[in-house]
The first five atom37 places (N, CA, C, CB, O) and aatype in JSON, in Angstrom:
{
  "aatype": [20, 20, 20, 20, 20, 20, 20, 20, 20, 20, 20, 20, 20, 20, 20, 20, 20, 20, 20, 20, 20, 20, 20, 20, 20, 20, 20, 20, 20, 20, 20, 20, 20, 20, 20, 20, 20, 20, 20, 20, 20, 20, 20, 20, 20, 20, 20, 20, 20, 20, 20, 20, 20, 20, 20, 20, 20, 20, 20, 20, 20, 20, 20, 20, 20, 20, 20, 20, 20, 20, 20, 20, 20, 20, 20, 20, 20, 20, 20, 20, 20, 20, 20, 20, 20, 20, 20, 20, 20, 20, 20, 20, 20, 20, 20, 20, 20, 20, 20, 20, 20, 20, 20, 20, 20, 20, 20, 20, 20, 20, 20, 20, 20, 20, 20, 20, 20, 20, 20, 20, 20, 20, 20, 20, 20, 20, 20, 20, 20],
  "atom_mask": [
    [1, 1, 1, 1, 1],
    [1, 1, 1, 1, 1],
    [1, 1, 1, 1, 1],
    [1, 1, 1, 1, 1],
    [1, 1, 1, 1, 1],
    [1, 1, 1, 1, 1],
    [1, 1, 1, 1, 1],
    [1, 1, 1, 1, 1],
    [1, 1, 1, 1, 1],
    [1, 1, 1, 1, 1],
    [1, 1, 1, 1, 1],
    [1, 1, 1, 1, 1],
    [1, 1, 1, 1, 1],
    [1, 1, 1, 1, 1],
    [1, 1, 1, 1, 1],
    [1, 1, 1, 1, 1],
    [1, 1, 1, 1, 1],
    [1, 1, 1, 1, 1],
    [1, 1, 1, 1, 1],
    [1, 1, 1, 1, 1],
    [1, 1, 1, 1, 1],
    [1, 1, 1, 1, 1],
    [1, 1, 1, 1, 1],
    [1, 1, 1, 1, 1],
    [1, 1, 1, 1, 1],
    [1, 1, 1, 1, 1],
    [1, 1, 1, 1, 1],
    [1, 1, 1, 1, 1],
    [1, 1, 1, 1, 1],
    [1, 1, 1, 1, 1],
    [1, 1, 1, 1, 1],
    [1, 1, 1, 1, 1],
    [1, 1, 1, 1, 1],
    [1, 1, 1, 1, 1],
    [1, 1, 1, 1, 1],
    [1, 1, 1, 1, 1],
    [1, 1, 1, 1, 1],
    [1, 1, 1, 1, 1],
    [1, 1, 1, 1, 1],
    [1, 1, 1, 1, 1],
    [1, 1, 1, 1, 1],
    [1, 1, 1, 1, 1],
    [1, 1, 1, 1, 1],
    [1, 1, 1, 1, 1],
    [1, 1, 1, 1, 1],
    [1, 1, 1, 1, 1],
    [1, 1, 1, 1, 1],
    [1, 1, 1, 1, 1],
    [1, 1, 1, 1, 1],
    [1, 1, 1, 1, 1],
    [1, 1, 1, 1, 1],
    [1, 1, 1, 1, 1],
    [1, 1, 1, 1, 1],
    [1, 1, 1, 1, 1],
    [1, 1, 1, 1, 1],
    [1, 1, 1, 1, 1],
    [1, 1, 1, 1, 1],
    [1, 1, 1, 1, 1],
    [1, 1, 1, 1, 1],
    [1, 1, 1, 1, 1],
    [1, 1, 1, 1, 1],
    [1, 1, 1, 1, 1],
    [1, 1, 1, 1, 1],
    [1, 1, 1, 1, 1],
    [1, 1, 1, 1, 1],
    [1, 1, 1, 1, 1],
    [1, 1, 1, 1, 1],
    [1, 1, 1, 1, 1],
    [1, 1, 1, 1, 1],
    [1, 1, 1, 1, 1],
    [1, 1, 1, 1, 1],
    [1, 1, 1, 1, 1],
    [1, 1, 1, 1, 1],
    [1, 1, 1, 1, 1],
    [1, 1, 1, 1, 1],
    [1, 1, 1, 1, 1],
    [1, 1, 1, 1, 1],
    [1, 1, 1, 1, 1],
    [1, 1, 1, 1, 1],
    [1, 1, 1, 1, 1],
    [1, 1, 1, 1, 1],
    [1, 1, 1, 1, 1],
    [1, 1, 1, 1, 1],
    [1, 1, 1, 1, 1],
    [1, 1, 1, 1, 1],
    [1, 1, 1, 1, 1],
    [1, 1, 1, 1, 1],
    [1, 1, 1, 1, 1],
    [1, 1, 1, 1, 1],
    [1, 1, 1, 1, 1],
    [1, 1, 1, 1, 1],
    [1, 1, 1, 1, 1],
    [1, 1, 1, 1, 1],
    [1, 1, 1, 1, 1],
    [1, 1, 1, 1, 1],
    [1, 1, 1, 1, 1],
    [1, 1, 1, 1, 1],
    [1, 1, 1, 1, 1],
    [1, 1, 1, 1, 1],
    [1, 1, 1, 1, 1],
    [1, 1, 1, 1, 1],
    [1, 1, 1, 1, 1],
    [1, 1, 1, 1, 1],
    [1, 1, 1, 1, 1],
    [1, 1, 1, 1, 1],
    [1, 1, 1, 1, 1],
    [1, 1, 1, 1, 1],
    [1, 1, 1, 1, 1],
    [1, 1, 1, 1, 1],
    [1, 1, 1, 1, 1],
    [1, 1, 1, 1, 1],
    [1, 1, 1, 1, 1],
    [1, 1, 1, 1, 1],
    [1, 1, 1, 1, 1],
    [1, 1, 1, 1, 1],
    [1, 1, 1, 1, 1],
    [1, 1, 1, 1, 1],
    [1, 1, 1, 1, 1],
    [1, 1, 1, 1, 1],
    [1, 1, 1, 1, 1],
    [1, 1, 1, 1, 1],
    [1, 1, 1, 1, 1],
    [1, 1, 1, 1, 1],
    [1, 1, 1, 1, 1],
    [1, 1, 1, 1, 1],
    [1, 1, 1, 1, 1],
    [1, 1, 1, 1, 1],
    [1, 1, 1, 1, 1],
    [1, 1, 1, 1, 1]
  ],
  "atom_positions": [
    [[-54.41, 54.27, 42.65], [-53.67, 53.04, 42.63], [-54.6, 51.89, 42.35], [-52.92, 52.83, 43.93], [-55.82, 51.99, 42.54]],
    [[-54.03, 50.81, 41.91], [-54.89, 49.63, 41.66], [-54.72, 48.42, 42.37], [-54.81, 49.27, 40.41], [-53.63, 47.94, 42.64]],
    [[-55.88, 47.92, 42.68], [-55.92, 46.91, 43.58], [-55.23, 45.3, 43.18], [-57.4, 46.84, 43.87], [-54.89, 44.5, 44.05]],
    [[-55.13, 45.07, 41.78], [-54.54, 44.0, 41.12], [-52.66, 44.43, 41.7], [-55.02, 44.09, 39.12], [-51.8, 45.29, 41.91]],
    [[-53.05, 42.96, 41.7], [-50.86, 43.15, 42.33], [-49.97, 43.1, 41.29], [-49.99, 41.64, 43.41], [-50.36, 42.74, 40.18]],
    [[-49.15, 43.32, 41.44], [-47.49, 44.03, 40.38], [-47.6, 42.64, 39.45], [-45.26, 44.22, 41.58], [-47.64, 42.75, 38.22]],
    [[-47.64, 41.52, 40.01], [-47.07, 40.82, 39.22], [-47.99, 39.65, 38.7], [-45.93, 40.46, 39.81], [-48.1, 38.63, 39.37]],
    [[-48.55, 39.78, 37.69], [-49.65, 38.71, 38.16], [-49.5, 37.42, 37.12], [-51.36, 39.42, 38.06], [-49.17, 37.78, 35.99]],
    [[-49.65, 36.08, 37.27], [-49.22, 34.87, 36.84], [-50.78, 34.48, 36.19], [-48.5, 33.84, 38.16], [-51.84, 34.69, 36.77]],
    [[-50.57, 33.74, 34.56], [-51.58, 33.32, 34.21], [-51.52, 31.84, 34.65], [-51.76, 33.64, 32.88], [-50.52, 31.15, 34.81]],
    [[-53.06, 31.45, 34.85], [-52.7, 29.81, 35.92], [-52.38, 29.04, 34.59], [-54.42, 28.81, 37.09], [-52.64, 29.54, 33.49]],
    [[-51.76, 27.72, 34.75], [-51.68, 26.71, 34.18], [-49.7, 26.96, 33.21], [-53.36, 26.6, 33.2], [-48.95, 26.21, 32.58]],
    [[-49.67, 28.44, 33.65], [-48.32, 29.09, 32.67], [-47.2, 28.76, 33.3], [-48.21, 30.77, 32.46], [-47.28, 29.17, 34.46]],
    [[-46.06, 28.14, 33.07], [-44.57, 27.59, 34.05], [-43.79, 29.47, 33.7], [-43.18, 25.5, 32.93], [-44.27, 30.23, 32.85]],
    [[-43.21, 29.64, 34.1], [-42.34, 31.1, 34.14], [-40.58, 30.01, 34.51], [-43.12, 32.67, 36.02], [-40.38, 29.29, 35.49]],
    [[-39.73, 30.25, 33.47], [-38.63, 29.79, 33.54], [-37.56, 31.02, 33.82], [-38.45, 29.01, 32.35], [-37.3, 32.03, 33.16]],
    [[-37.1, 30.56, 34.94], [-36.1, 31.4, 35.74], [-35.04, 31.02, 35.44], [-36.13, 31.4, 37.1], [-34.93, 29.85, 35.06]],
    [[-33.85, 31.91, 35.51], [-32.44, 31.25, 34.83], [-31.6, 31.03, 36.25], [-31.46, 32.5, 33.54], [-31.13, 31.78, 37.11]],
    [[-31.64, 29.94, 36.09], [-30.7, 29.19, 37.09], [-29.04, 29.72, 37.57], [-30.54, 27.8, 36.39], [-29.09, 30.95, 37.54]],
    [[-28.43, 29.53, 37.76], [-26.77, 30.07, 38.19], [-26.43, 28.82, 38.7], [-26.48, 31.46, 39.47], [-27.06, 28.06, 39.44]],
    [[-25.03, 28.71, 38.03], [-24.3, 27.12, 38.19], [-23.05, 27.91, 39.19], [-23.56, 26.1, 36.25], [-22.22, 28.66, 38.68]],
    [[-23.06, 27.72, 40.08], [-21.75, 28.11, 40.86], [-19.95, 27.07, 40.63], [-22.39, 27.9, 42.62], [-19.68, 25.89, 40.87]],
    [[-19.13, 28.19, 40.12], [-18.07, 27.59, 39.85], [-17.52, 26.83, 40.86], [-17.3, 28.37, 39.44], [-16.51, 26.17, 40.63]],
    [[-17.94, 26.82, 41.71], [-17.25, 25.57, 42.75], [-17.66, 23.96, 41.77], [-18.34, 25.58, 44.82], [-16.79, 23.11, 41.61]],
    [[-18.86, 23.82, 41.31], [-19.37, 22.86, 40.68], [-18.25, 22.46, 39.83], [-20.6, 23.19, 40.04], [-17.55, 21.45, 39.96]],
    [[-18.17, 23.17, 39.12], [-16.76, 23.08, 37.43], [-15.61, 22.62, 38.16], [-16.09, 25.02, 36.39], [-14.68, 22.0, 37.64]],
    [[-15.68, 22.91, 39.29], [-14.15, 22.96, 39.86], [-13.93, 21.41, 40.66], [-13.94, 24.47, 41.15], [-12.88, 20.78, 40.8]],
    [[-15.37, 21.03, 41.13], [-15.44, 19.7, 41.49], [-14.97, 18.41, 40.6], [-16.69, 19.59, 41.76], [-14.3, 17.39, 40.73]],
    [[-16.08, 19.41, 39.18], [-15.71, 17.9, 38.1], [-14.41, 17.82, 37.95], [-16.27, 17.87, 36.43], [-13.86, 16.77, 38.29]],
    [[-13.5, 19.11, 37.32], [-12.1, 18.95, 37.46], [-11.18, 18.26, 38.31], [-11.77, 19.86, 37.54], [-10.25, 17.49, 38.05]],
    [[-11.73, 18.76, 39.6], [-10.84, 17.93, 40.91], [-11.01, 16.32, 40.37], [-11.74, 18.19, 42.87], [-10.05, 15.7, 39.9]],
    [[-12.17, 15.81, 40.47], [-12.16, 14.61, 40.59], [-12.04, 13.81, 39.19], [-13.24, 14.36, 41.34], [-12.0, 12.58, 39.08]],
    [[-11.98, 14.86, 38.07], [-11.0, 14.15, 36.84], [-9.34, 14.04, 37.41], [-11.03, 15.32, 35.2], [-8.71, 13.0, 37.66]],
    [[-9.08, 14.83, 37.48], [-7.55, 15.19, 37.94], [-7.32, 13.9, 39.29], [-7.44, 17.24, 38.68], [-6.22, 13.35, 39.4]],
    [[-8.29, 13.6, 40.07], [-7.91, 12.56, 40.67], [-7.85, 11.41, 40.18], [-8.41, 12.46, 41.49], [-6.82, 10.77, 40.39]],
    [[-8.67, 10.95, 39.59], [-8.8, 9.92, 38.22], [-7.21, 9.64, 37.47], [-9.97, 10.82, 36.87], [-6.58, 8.6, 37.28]],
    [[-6.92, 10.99, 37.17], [-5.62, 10.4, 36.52], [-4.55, 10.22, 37.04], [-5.21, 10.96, 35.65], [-3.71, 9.5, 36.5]],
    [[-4.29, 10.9, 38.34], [-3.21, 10.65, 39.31], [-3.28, 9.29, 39.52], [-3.28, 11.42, 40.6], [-2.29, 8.61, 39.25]],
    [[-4.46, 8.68, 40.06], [-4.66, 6.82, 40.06], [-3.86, 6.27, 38.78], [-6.58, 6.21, 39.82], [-2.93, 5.45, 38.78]],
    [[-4.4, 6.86, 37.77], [-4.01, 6.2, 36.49], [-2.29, 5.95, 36.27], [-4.6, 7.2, 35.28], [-1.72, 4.95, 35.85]],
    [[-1.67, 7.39, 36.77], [-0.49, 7.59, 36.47], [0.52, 7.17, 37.59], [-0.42, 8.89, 36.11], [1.74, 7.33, 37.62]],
    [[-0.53, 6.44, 38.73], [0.21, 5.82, 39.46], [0.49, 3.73, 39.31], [-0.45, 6.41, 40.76], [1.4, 2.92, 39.45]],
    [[-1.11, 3.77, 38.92], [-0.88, 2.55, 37.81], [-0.17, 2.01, 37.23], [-1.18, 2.54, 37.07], [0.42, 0.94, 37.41]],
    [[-0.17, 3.08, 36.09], [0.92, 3.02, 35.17], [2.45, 3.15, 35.36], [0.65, 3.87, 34.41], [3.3, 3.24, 34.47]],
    [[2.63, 3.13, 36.6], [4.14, 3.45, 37.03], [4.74, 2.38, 37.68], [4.28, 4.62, 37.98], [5.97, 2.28, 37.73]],
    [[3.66, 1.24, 38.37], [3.44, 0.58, 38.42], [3.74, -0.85, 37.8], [2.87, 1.04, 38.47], [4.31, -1.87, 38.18]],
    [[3.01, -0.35, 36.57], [3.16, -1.23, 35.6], [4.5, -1.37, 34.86], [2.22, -0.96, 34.77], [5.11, -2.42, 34.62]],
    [[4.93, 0.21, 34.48], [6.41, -0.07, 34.18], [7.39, -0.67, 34.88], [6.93, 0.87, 33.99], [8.15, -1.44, 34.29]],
    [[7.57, -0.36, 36.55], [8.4, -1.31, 36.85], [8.13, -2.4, 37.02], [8.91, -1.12, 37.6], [8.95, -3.21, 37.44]],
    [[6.83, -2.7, 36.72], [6.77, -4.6, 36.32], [7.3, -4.68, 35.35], [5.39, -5.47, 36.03], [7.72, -5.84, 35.25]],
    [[7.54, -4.12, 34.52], [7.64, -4.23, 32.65], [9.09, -4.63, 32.87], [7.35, -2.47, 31.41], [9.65, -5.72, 32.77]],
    [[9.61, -3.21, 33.26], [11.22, -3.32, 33.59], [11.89, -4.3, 34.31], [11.63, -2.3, 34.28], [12.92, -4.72, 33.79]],
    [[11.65, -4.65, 35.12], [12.67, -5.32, 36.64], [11.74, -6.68, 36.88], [12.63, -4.01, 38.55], [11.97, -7.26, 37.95]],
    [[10.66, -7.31, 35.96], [9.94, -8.76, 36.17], [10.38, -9.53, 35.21], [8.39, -8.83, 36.11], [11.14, -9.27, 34.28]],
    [[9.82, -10.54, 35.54], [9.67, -11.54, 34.68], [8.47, -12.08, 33.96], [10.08, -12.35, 35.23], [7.39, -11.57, 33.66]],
    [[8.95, -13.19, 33.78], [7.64, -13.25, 32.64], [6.03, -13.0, 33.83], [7.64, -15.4, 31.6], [5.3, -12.14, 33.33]],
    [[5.88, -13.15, 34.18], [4.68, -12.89, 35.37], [4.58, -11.46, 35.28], [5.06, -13.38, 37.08], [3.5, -10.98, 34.96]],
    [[5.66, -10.65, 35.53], [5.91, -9.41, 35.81], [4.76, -8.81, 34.4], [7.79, -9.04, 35.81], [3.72, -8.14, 34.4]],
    [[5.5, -9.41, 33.41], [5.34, -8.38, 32.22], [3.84, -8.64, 31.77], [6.5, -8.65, 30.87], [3.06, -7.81, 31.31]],
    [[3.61, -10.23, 32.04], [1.55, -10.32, 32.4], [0.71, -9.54, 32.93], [1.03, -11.25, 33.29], [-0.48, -9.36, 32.65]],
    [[1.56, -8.93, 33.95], [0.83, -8.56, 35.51], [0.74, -7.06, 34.43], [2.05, -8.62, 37.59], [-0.33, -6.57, 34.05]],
    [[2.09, -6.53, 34.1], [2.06, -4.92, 33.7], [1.2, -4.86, 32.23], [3.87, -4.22, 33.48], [0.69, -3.85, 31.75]],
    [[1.2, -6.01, 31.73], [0.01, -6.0, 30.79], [-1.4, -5.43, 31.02], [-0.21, -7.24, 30.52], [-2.03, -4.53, 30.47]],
    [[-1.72, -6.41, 32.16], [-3.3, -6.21, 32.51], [-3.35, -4.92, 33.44], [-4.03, -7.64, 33.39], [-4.39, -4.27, 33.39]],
    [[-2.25, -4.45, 34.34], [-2.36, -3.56, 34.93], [-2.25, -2.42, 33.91], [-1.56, -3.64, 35.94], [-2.59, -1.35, 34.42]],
    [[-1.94, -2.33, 32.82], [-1.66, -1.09, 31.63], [-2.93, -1.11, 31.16], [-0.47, -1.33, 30.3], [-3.35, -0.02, 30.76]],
    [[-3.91, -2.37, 31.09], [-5.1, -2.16, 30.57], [-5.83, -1.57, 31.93], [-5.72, -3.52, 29.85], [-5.82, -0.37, 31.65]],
    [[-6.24, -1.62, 32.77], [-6.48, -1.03, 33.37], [-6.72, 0.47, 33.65], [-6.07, -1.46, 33.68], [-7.77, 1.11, 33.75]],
    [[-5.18, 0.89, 33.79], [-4.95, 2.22, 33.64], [-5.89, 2.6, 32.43], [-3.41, 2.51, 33.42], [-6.99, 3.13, 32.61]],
    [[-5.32, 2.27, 31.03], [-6.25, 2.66, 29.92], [-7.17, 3.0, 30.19], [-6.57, 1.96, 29.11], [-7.36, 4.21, 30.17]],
    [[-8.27, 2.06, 30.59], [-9.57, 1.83, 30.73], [-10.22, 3.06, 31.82], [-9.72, 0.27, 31.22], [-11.34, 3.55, 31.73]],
    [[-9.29, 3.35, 32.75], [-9.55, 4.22, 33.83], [-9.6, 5.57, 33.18], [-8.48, 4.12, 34.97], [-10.29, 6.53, 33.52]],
    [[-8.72, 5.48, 32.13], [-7.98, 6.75, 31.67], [-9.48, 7.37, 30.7], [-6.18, 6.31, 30.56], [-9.92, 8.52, 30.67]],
    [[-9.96, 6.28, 30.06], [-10.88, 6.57, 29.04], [-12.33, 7.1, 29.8], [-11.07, 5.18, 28.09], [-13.2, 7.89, 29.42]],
    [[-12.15, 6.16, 31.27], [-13.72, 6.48, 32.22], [-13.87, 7.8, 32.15], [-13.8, 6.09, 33.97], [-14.83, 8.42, 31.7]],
    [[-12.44, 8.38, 32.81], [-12.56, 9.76, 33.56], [-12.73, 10.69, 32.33], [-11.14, 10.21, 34.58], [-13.65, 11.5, 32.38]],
    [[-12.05, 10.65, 31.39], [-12.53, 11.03, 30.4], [-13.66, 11.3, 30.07], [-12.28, 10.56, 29.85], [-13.97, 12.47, 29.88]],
    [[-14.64, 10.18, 29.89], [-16.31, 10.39, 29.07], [-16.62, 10.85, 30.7], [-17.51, 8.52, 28.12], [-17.19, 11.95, 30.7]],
    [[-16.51, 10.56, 31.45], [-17.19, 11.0, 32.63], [-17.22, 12.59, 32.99], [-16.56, 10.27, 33.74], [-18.16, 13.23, 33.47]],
    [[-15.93, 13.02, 32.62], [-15.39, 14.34, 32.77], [-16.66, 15.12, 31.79], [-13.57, 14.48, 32.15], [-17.41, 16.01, 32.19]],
    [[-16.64, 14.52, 30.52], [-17.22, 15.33, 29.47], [-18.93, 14.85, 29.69], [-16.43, 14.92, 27.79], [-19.84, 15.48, 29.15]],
    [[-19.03, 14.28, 30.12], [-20.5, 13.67, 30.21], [-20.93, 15.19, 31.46], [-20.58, 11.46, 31.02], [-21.99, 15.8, 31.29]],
    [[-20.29, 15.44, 32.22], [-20.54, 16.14, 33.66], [-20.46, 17.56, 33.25], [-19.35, 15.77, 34.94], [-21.15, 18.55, 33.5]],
    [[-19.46, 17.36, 32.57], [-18.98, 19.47, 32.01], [-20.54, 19.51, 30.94], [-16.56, 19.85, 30.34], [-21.15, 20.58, 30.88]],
    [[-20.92, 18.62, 30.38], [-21.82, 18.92, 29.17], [-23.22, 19.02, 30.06], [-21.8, 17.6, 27.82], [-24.12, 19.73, 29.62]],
    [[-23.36, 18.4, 31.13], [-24.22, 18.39, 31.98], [-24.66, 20.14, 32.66], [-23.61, 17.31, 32.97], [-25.49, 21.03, 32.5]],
    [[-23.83, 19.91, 33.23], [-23.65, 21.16, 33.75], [-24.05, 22.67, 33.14], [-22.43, 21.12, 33.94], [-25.0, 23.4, 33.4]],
    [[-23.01, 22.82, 32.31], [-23.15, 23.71, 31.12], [-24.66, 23.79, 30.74], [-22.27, 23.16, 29.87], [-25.33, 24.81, 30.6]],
    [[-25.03, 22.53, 30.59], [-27.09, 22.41, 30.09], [-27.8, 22.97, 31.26], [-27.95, 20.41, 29.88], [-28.84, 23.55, 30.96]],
    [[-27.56, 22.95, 32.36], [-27.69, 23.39, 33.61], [-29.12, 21.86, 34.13], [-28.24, 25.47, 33.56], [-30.33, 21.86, 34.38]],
    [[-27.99, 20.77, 34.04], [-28.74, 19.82, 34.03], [-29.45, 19.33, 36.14], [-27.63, 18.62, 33.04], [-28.53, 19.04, 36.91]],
    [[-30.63, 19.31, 36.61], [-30.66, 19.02, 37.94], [-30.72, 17.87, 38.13], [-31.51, 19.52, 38.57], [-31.18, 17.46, 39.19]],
    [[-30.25, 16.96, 37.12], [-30.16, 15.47, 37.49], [-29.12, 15.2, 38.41], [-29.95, 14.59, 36.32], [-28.45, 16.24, 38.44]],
    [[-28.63, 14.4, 39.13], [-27.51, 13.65, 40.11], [-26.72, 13.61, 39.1], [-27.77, 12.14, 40.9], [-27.12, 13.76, 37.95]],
    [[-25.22, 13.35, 39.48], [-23.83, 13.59, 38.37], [-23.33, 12.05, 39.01], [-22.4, 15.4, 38.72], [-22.34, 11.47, 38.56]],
    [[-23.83, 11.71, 39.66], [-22.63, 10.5, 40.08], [-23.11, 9.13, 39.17], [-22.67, 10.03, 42.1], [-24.2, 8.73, 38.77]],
    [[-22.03, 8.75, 39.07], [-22.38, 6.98, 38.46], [-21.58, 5.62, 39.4], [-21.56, 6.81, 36.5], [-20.48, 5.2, 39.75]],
    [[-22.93, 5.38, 39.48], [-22.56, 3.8, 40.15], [-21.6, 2.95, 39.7], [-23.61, 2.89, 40.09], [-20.65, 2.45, 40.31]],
    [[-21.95, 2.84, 38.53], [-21.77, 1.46, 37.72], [-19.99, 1.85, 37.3], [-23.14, 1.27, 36.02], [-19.09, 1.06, 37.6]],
    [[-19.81, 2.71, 36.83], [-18.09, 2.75, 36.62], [-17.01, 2.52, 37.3], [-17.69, 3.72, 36.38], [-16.0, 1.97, 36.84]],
    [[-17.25, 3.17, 39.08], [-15.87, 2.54, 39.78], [-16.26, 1.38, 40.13], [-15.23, 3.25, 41.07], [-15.42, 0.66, 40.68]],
    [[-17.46, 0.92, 39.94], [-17.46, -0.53, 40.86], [-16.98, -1.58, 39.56], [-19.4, -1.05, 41.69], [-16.5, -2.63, 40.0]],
    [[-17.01, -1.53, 38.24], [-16.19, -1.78, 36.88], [-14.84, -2.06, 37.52], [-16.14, -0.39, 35.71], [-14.35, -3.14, 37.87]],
    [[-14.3, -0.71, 37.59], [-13.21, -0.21, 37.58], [-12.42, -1.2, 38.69], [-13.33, 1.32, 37.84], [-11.59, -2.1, 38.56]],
    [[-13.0, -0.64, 39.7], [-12.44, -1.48, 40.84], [-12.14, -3.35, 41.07], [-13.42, -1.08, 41.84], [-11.23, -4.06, 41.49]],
    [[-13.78, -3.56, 40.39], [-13.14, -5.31, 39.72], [-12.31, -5.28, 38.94], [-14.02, -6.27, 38.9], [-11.36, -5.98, 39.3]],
    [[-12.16, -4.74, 37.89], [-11.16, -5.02, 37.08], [-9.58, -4.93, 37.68], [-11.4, -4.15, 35.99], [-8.49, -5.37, 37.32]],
    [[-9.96, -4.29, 38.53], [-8.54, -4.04, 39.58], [-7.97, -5.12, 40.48], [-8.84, -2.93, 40.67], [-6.82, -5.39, 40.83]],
    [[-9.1, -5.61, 40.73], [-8.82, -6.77, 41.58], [-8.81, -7.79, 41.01], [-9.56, -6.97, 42.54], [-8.14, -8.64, 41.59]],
    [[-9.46, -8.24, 39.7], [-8.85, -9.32, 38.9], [-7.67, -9.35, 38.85], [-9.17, -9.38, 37.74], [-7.04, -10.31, 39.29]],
    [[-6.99, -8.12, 38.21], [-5.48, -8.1, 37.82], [-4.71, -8.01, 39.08], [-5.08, -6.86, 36.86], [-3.56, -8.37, 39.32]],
    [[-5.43, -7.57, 39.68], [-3.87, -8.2, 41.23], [-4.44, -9.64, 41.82], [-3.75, -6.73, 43.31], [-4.09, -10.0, 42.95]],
    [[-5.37, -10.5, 40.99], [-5.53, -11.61, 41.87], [-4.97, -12.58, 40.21], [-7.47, -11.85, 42.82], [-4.72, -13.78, 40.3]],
    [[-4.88, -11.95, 39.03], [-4.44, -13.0, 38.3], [-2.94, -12.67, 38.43], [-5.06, -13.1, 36.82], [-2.37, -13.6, 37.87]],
    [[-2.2, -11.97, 38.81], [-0.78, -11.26, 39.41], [-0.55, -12.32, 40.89], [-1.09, -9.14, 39.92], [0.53, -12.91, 40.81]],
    [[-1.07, -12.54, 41.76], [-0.88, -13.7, 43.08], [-0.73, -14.91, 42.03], [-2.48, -13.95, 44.44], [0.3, -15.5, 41.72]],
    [[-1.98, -15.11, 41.58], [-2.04, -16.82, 41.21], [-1.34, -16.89, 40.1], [-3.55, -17.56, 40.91], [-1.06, -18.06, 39.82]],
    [[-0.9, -16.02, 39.26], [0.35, -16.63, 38.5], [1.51, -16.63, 39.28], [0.72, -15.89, 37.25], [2.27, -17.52, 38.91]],
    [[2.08, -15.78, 40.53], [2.97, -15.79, 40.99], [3.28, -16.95, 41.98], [3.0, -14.73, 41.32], [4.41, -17.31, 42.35]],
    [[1.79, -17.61, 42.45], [2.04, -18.72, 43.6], [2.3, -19.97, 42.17], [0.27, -19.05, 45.05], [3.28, -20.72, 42.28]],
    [[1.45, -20.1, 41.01], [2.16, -21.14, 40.67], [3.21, -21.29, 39.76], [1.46, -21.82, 40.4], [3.2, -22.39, 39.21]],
    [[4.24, -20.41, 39.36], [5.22, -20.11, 38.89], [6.62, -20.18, 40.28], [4.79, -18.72, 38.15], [7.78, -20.57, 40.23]],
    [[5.7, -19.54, 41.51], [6.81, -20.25, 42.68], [6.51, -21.61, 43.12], [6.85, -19.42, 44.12], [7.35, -22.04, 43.91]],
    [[5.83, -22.2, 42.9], [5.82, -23.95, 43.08], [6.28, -24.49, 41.34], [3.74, -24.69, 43.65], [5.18, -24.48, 40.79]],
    [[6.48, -24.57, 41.13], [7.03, -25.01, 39.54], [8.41, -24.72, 39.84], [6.4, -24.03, 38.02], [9.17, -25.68, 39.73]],
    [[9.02, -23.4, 40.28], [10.07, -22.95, 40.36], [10.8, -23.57, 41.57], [9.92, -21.65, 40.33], [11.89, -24.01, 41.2]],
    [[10.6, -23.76, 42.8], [10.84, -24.47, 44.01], [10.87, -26.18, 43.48], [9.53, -24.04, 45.21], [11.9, -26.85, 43.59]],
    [[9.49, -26.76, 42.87], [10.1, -27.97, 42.98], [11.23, -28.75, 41.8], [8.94, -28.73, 43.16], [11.52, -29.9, 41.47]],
    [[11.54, -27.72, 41.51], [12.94, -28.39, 40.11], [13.7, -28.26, 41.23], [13.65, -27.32, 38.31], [14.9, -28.53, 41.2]]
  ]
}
């Protein structure tokens, strides 16, 4: 028998091992696309019965709230595909992004705060005739 061991490593050489992506991962990005659009499609439902049953305010409000949705609709989207393409590469970078719901979320709150302040001064205009 020989005294050198089974396996022996030349120094300075990396040895690339093949990684395993566990489908719970795939199943995450999905979940949290699929939550993405439930928001969206609640938005947007939203928005229609502003569309339908408002007034002129209403149909402002379901304007910006339809852009919204859009905009949400398009995130989860590149986000979805940005993460599956990730993955698939068997990428060990972090998957999360800062910068999109906190977007997302202002833009959300613009449109329900330009939705109040057209509605408070459209009810003082309206009250004092």
């Amino acid at each position: 028998m020989s005294s050198q061991p089974l396996l022996q490593s030349v120094p300075g050489k990396r040895i690339a091992l093949p990684t395993r992506v566990e489908p719970k991962v795939f199943f995450a990005n999905e979940r949290t696309f699929l939550s993405y659009l439930n928001f969206t499609v609640l938005l947007g439902g939203l928005a229609i019965g502003l569309l339908n049953f408002g007034d002129s305010v209403g149909r402002i409000s379901a304007g910006l709230f339809t852009l919204v949705a859009m905009g949400t609709m398009l995130y989860a989207l590149i986000t979805f595909h940005w993460r599956a393409r990730s993955i698939r590469m068997r990428g060990q970078g972090g998957f999360d992004d800062r910068v999109g719901p906190t977007v997302l979320a202002i833009a959300l709150a613009v449109a329900v705060l330009v939705n109040f302040v057209l509605r408070v001064v459209d009810g003082g205009e309206a009250g004092g005739e």
